[in-house]
Amino acid sequence: MKTTENEVSVLDFINAVEDESKRKDSLELIKIMEEITQSPAKMWGPAIIGFGKYHYKYESGREADMLRVGFSPRKDAMALYIGANSEENLDIISNLGKFKTGKSCLYVKKLSDINIEVLKEITKRGFARKQFGEV
């Protein structure tokens, strides 16, 4: 599995991001997520910054650790892994602003396109939620 916690420097990774606005948004997201999770930013795989972790185990016996919440400053948009698509966020997600969703993440072009307070609430909920397969 590629998405494992590692010791790569988060700041070195962010400083290598070409787009200046994505670098600034990444630093702001780190500040927000560290405050909410009380967990330090850690690299997961080559391009995801994660906060906190949980251990999961499937009925098949496969098990591993995974980040609780995180993000990746991708070329097209910031991919936020915060559990935004869960039913518990249906009451507030329409107030978030400009975004797109994928199977397991939320995509935003820039933080100025979204309501930061709604982002914080979704992140809090995602961090607190028991994840699928969590033991």
PDB file of C-alpha atoms in Angstrom:
ATOM      1  CA  MET A   1       0.000   0.000   0.000  1.00  0.00           C
ATOM      2  CA  LYS A   2       1.437   3.390  -1.023  1.00  0.00           C
ATOM      3  CA  THR A   3      -0.485   5.490   1.487  1.00  0.00           C
ATOM      4  CA  THR A   4       1.574   4.886   4.606  1.00  0.00           C
ATOM      5  CA  GLU A   5       2.881   7.365   7.129  1.00  0.00           C
ATOM      6  CA  ASN A   6       6.514   8.294   6.529  1.00  0.00           C
ATOM      7  CA  GLU A   7       9.207  10.682   7.729  1.00  0.00           C
ATOM      8  CA  VAL A   8       9.386  12.914   4.634  1.00  0.00           C
ATOM      9  CA  SER A   9       9.382  16.588   5.646  1.00  0.00           C
ATOM     10  CA  VAL A  10       5.950  18.171   5.221  1.00  0.00           C
ATOM     11  CA  LEU A  11       7.494  21.624   4.748  1.00  0.00           C
ATOM     12  CA  ASP A  12       9.932  20.343   2.118  1.00  0.00           C
ATOM     13  CA  PHE A  13       6.997  18.784   0.275  1.00  0.00           C
ATOM     14  CA  ILE A  14       4.958  22.016   0.409  1.00  0.00           C
ATOM     15  CA  ASN A  15       7.916  24.155  -0.639  1.00  0.00           C
ATOM     16  CA  ALA A  16       8.256  21.979  -3.752  1.00  0.00           C
ATOM     17  CA  VAL A  17       4.668  22.765  -4.845  1.00  0.00           C
ATOM     18  CA  GLU A  18       4.972  25.020  -7.896  1.00  0.00           C
ATOM     19  CA  ASP A  19       1.789  27.055  -7.451  1.00  0.00           C
ATOM     20  CA  GLU A  20       2.313  29.793  -4.845  1.00  0.00           C
ATOM     21  CA  SER A  21      -1.382  30.009  -3.923  1.00  0.00           C
ATOM     22  CA  LYS A  22      -1.486  26.236  -3.313  1.00  0.00           C
ATOM     23  CA  ARG A  23       1.591  26.552  -1.080  1.00  0.00           C
ATOM     24  CA  LYS A  24      -0.142  29.305   0.943  1.00  0.00           C
ATOM     25  CA  ASP A  25      -3.410  27.342   1.118  1.00  0.00           C
ATOM     26  CA  SER A  26      -1.477  24.244   2.196  1.00  0.00           C
ATOM     27  CA  LEU A  27       0.124  26.117   5.085  1.00  0.00           C
ATOM     28  CA  GLU A  28      -3.301  27.448   6.114  1.00  0.00           C
ATOM     29  CA  LEU A  29      -4.824  23.953   5.952  1.00  0.00           C
ATOM     30  CA  ILE A  30      -2.024  22.609   8.134  1.00  0.00           C
ATOM     31  CA  LYS A  31      -2.750  25.294  10.712  1.00  0.00           C
ATOM     32  CA  ILE A  32      -6.501  24.557  10.636  1.00  0.00           C
ATOM     33  CA  MET A  33      -6.145  20.777  10.759  1.00  0.00           C
ATOM     34  CA  GLU A  34      -3.481  20.740  13.475  1.00  0.00           C
ATOM     35  CA  GLU A  35      -5.703  22.972  15.618  1.00  0.00           C
ATOM     36  CA  ILE A  36      -8.751  20.736  15.125  1.00  0.00           C
ATOM     37  CA  THR A  37      -7.000  17.384  15.458  1.00  0.00           C
ATOM     38  CA  GLN A  38      -4.278  18.302  17.953  1.00  0.00           C
ATOM     39  CA  SER A  39      -2.092  16.073  15.750  1.00  0.00           C
ATOM     40  CA  PRO A  40       1.041  17.109  13.845  1.00  0.00           C
ATOM     41  CA  ALA A  41       1.061  17.127  10.056  1.00  0.00           C
ATOM     42  CA  LYS A  42       2.702  13.975   8.684  1.00  0.00           C
ATOM     43  CA  MET A  43       3.347  12.820   5.153  1.00  0.00           C
ATOM     44  CA  TRP A  44       1.360   9.787   4.005  1.00  0.00           C
ATOM     45  CA  GLY A  45       2.697   8.316   0.802  1.00  0.00           C
ATOM     46  CA  PRO A  46       4.391  10.681  -1.610  1.00  0.00           C
ATOM     47  CA  ALA A  47       1.770  13.458  -1.740  1.00  0.00           C
ATOM     48  CA  ILE A  48      -0.786  13.402   1.115  1.00  0.00           C
ATOM     49  CA  ILE A  49      -0.489  15.396   4.327  1.00  0.00           C
ATOM     50  CA  GLY A  50      -2.379  13.633   7.108  1.00  0.00           C
ATOM     51  CA  PHE A  51      -3.432  14.298  10.684  1.00  0.00           C
ATOM     52  CA  GLY A  52      -4.042  11.541  13.189  1.00  0.00           C
ATOM     53  CA  LYS A  53      -4.456   7.908  12.280  1.00  0.00           C
ATOM     54  CA  TYR A  54      -6.565   4.866  12.936  1.00  0.00           C
ATOM     55  CA  HIS A  55      -6.049   1.158  12.548  1.00  0.00           C
ATOM     56  CA  TYR A  56      -8.458  -0.802  10.376  1.00  0.00           C
ATOM     57  CA  LYS A  57      -9.019  -4.470   9.741  1.00  0.00           C
ATOM     58  CA  TYR A  58     -11.241  -6.005   7.077  1.00  0.00           C
ATOM     59  CA  GLU A  59     -13.043  -9.326   7.425  1.00  0.00           C
ATOM     60  CA  SER A  60     -10.497 -10.688   4.927  1.00  0.00           C
ATOM     61  CA  GLY A  61      -7.811 -10.146   7.553  1.00  0.00           C
ATOM     62  CA  ARG A  62      -6.123  -7.264   5.722  1.00  0.00           C
ATOM     63  CA  GLU A  63      -5.186  -4.509   8.135  1.00  0.00           C
ATOM     64  CA  ALA A  64      -3.190  -1.276   8.182  1.00  0.00           C
ATOM     65  CA  ASP A  65      -3.070   2.264   9.537  1.00  0.00           C
ATOM     66  CA  MET A  66      -4.660   5.195   7.709  1.00  0.00           C
ATOM     67  CA  LEU A  67      -4.830   8.943   8.237  1.00  0.00           C
ATOM     68  CA  ARG A  68      -7.989  10.285   9.899  1.00  0.00           C
ATOM     69  CA  VAL A  69      -8.114  13.526   7.871  1.00  0.00           C
ATOM     70  CA  GLY A  70      -5.748  15.164   5.423  1.00  0.00           C
ATOM     71  CA  PHE A  71      -5.212  16.835   2.079  1.00  0.00           C
ATOM     72  CA  SER A  72      -3.082  16.843  -1.031  1.00  0.00           C
ATOM     73  CA  PRO A  73      -2.191  19.984  -3.035  1.00  0.00           C
ATOM     74  CA  ARG A  74      -2.773  18.559  -6.500  1.00  0.00           C
ATOM     75  CA  LYS A  75      -2.157  20.432  -9.729  1.00  0.00           C
ATOM     76  CA  ASP A  76      -5.835  20.996 -10.567  1.00  0.00           C
ATOM     77  CA  ALA A  77      -7.258  21.386  -7.056  1.00  0.00           C
ATOM     78  CA  MET A  78      -6.710  20.707  -3.383  1.00  0.00           C
ATOM     79  CA  ALA A  79      -7.968  17.209  -2.538  1.00  0.00           C
ATOM     80  CA  LEU A  80      -9.366  17.199   1.004  1.00  0.00           C
ATOM     81  CA  TYR A  81      -9.752  13.860   2.764  1.00  0.00           C
ATOM     82  CA  ILE A  82     -12.132  14.922   5.511  1.00  0.00           C
ATOM     83  CA  GLY A  83     -15.171  12.674   5.120  1.00  0.00           C
ATOM     84  CA  ALA A  84     -17.181  15.450   3.490  1.00  0.00           C
ATOM     85  CA  ASN A  85     -19.440  13.044   1.580  1.00  0.00           C
ATOM     86  CA  SER A  86     -20.790  11.336   4.660  1.00  0.00           C
ATOM     87  CA  GLU A  87     -24.457  11.603   5.616  1.00  0.00           C
ATOM     88  CA  GLU A  88     -23.549  13.529   8.764  1.00  0.00           C
ATOM     89  CA  ASN A  89     -22.535  16.518   6.607  1.00  0.00           C
ATOM     90  CA  LEU A  90     -25.680  16.782   4.487  1.00  0.00           C
ATOM     91  CA  ASP A  91     -26.936  19.559   6.767  1.00  0.00           C
ATOM     92  CA  ILE A  92     -23.986  21.883   6.085  1.00  0.00           C
ATOM     93  CA  ILE A  93     -22.162  20.896   2.909  1.00  0.00           C
ATOM     94  CA  SER A  94     -24.388  23.111   0.738  1.00  0.00           C
ATOM     95  CA  ASN A  95     -22.990  26.084   2.681  1.00  0.00           C
ATOM     96  CA  LEU A  96     -19.369  25.227   1.904  1.00  0.00           C
ATOM     97  CA  GLY A  97     -19.010  27.208  -1.338  1.00  0.00           C
ATOM     98  CA  LYS A  98     -17.350  26.166  -4.614  1.00  0.00           C
ATOM     99  CA  PHE A  99     -16.264  22.527  -4.557  1.00  0.00           C
ATOM    100  CA  LYS A 100     -16.522  19.203  -6.336  1.00  0.00           C
ATOM    101  CA  THR A 101     -16.677  15.796  -4.752  1.00  0.00           C
ATOM    102  CA  GLY A 102     -15.057  12.511  -5.612  1.00  0.00           C
ATOM    103  CA  LYS A 103     -15.559   9.058  -4.156  1.00  0.00           C
ATOM    104  CA  SER A 104     -13.645   9.797  -0.967  1.00  0.00           C
ATOM    105  CA  CYS A 105     -12.584  13.419  -1.169  1.00  0.00           C
ATOM    106  CA  LEU A 106     -13.601  17.002  -1.707  1.00  0.00           C
ATOM    107  CA  TYR A 107     -11.876  19.136  -4.336  1.00  0.00           C
ATOM    108  CA  VAL A 108     -11.454  22.900  -3.981  1.00  0.00           C
ATOM    109  CA  LYS A 109      -9.494  25.169  -6.301  1.00  0.00           C
ATOM    110  CA  LYS A 110      -8.552  27.589  -3.505  1.00  0.00           C
ATOM    111  CA  LEU A 111      -9.525  28.207   0.099  1.00  0.00           C
ATOM    112  CA  SER A 112     -10.941  31.621  -0.746  1.00  0.00           C
ATOM    113  CA  ASP A 113     -13.686  29.794  -2.712  1.00  0.00           C
ATOM    114  CA  ILE A 114     -15.086  28.123   0.396  1.00  0.00           C
ATOM    115  CA  ASN A 115     -16.490  28.964   3.807  1.00  0.00           C
ATOM    116  CA  ILE A 116     -13.648  28.158   6.220  1.00  0.00           C
ATOM    117  CA  GLU A 117     -15.980  27.766   9.209  1.00  0.00           C
ATOM    118  CA  VAL A 118     -17.964  25.083   7.362  1.00  0.00           C
ATOM    119  CA  LEU A 119     -14.690  23.413   6.350  1.00  0.00           C
ATOM    120  CA  LYS A 120     -13.619  23.370  10.001  1.00  0.00           C
ATOM    121  CA  GLU A 121     -16.898  21.777  11.098  1.00  0.00           C
ATOM    122  CA  ILE A 122     -16.736  19.075   8.410  1.00  0.00           C
ATOM    123  CA  THR A 123     -13.111  18.387   9.369  1.00  0.00           C
ATOM    124  CA  LYS A 124     -14.072  18.090  13.065  1.00  0.00           C
ATOM    125  CA  ARG A 125     -16.821  15.640  12.202  1.00  0.00           C
ATOM    126  CA  GLY A 126     -14.566  13.636   9.896  1.00  0.00           C
ATOM    127  CA  PHE A 127     -11.814  13.422  12.485  1.00  0.00           C
ATOM    128  CA  ALA A 128     -14.227  12.266  15.214  1.00  0.00           C
ATOM    129  CA  ARG A 129     -16.140   9.738  13.076  1.00  0.00           C
ATOM    130  CA  LYS A 130     -15.384   6.055  13.400  1.00  0.00           C
ATOM    131  CA  GLN A 131     -13.955   4.968  10.064  1.00  0.00           C
ATOM    132  CA  PHE A 132     -14.983   1.895   8.082  1.00  0.00           C
ATOM    133  CA  GLY A 133     -13.168  -1.160   9.395  1.00  0.00           C
ATOM    134  CA  GLU A 134     -11.680   0.750  12.347  1.00  0.00           C
ATOM    135  CA  VAL A 135     -10.716  -1.433  15.271  1.00  0.00           C
TER     136      VAL A 135
END
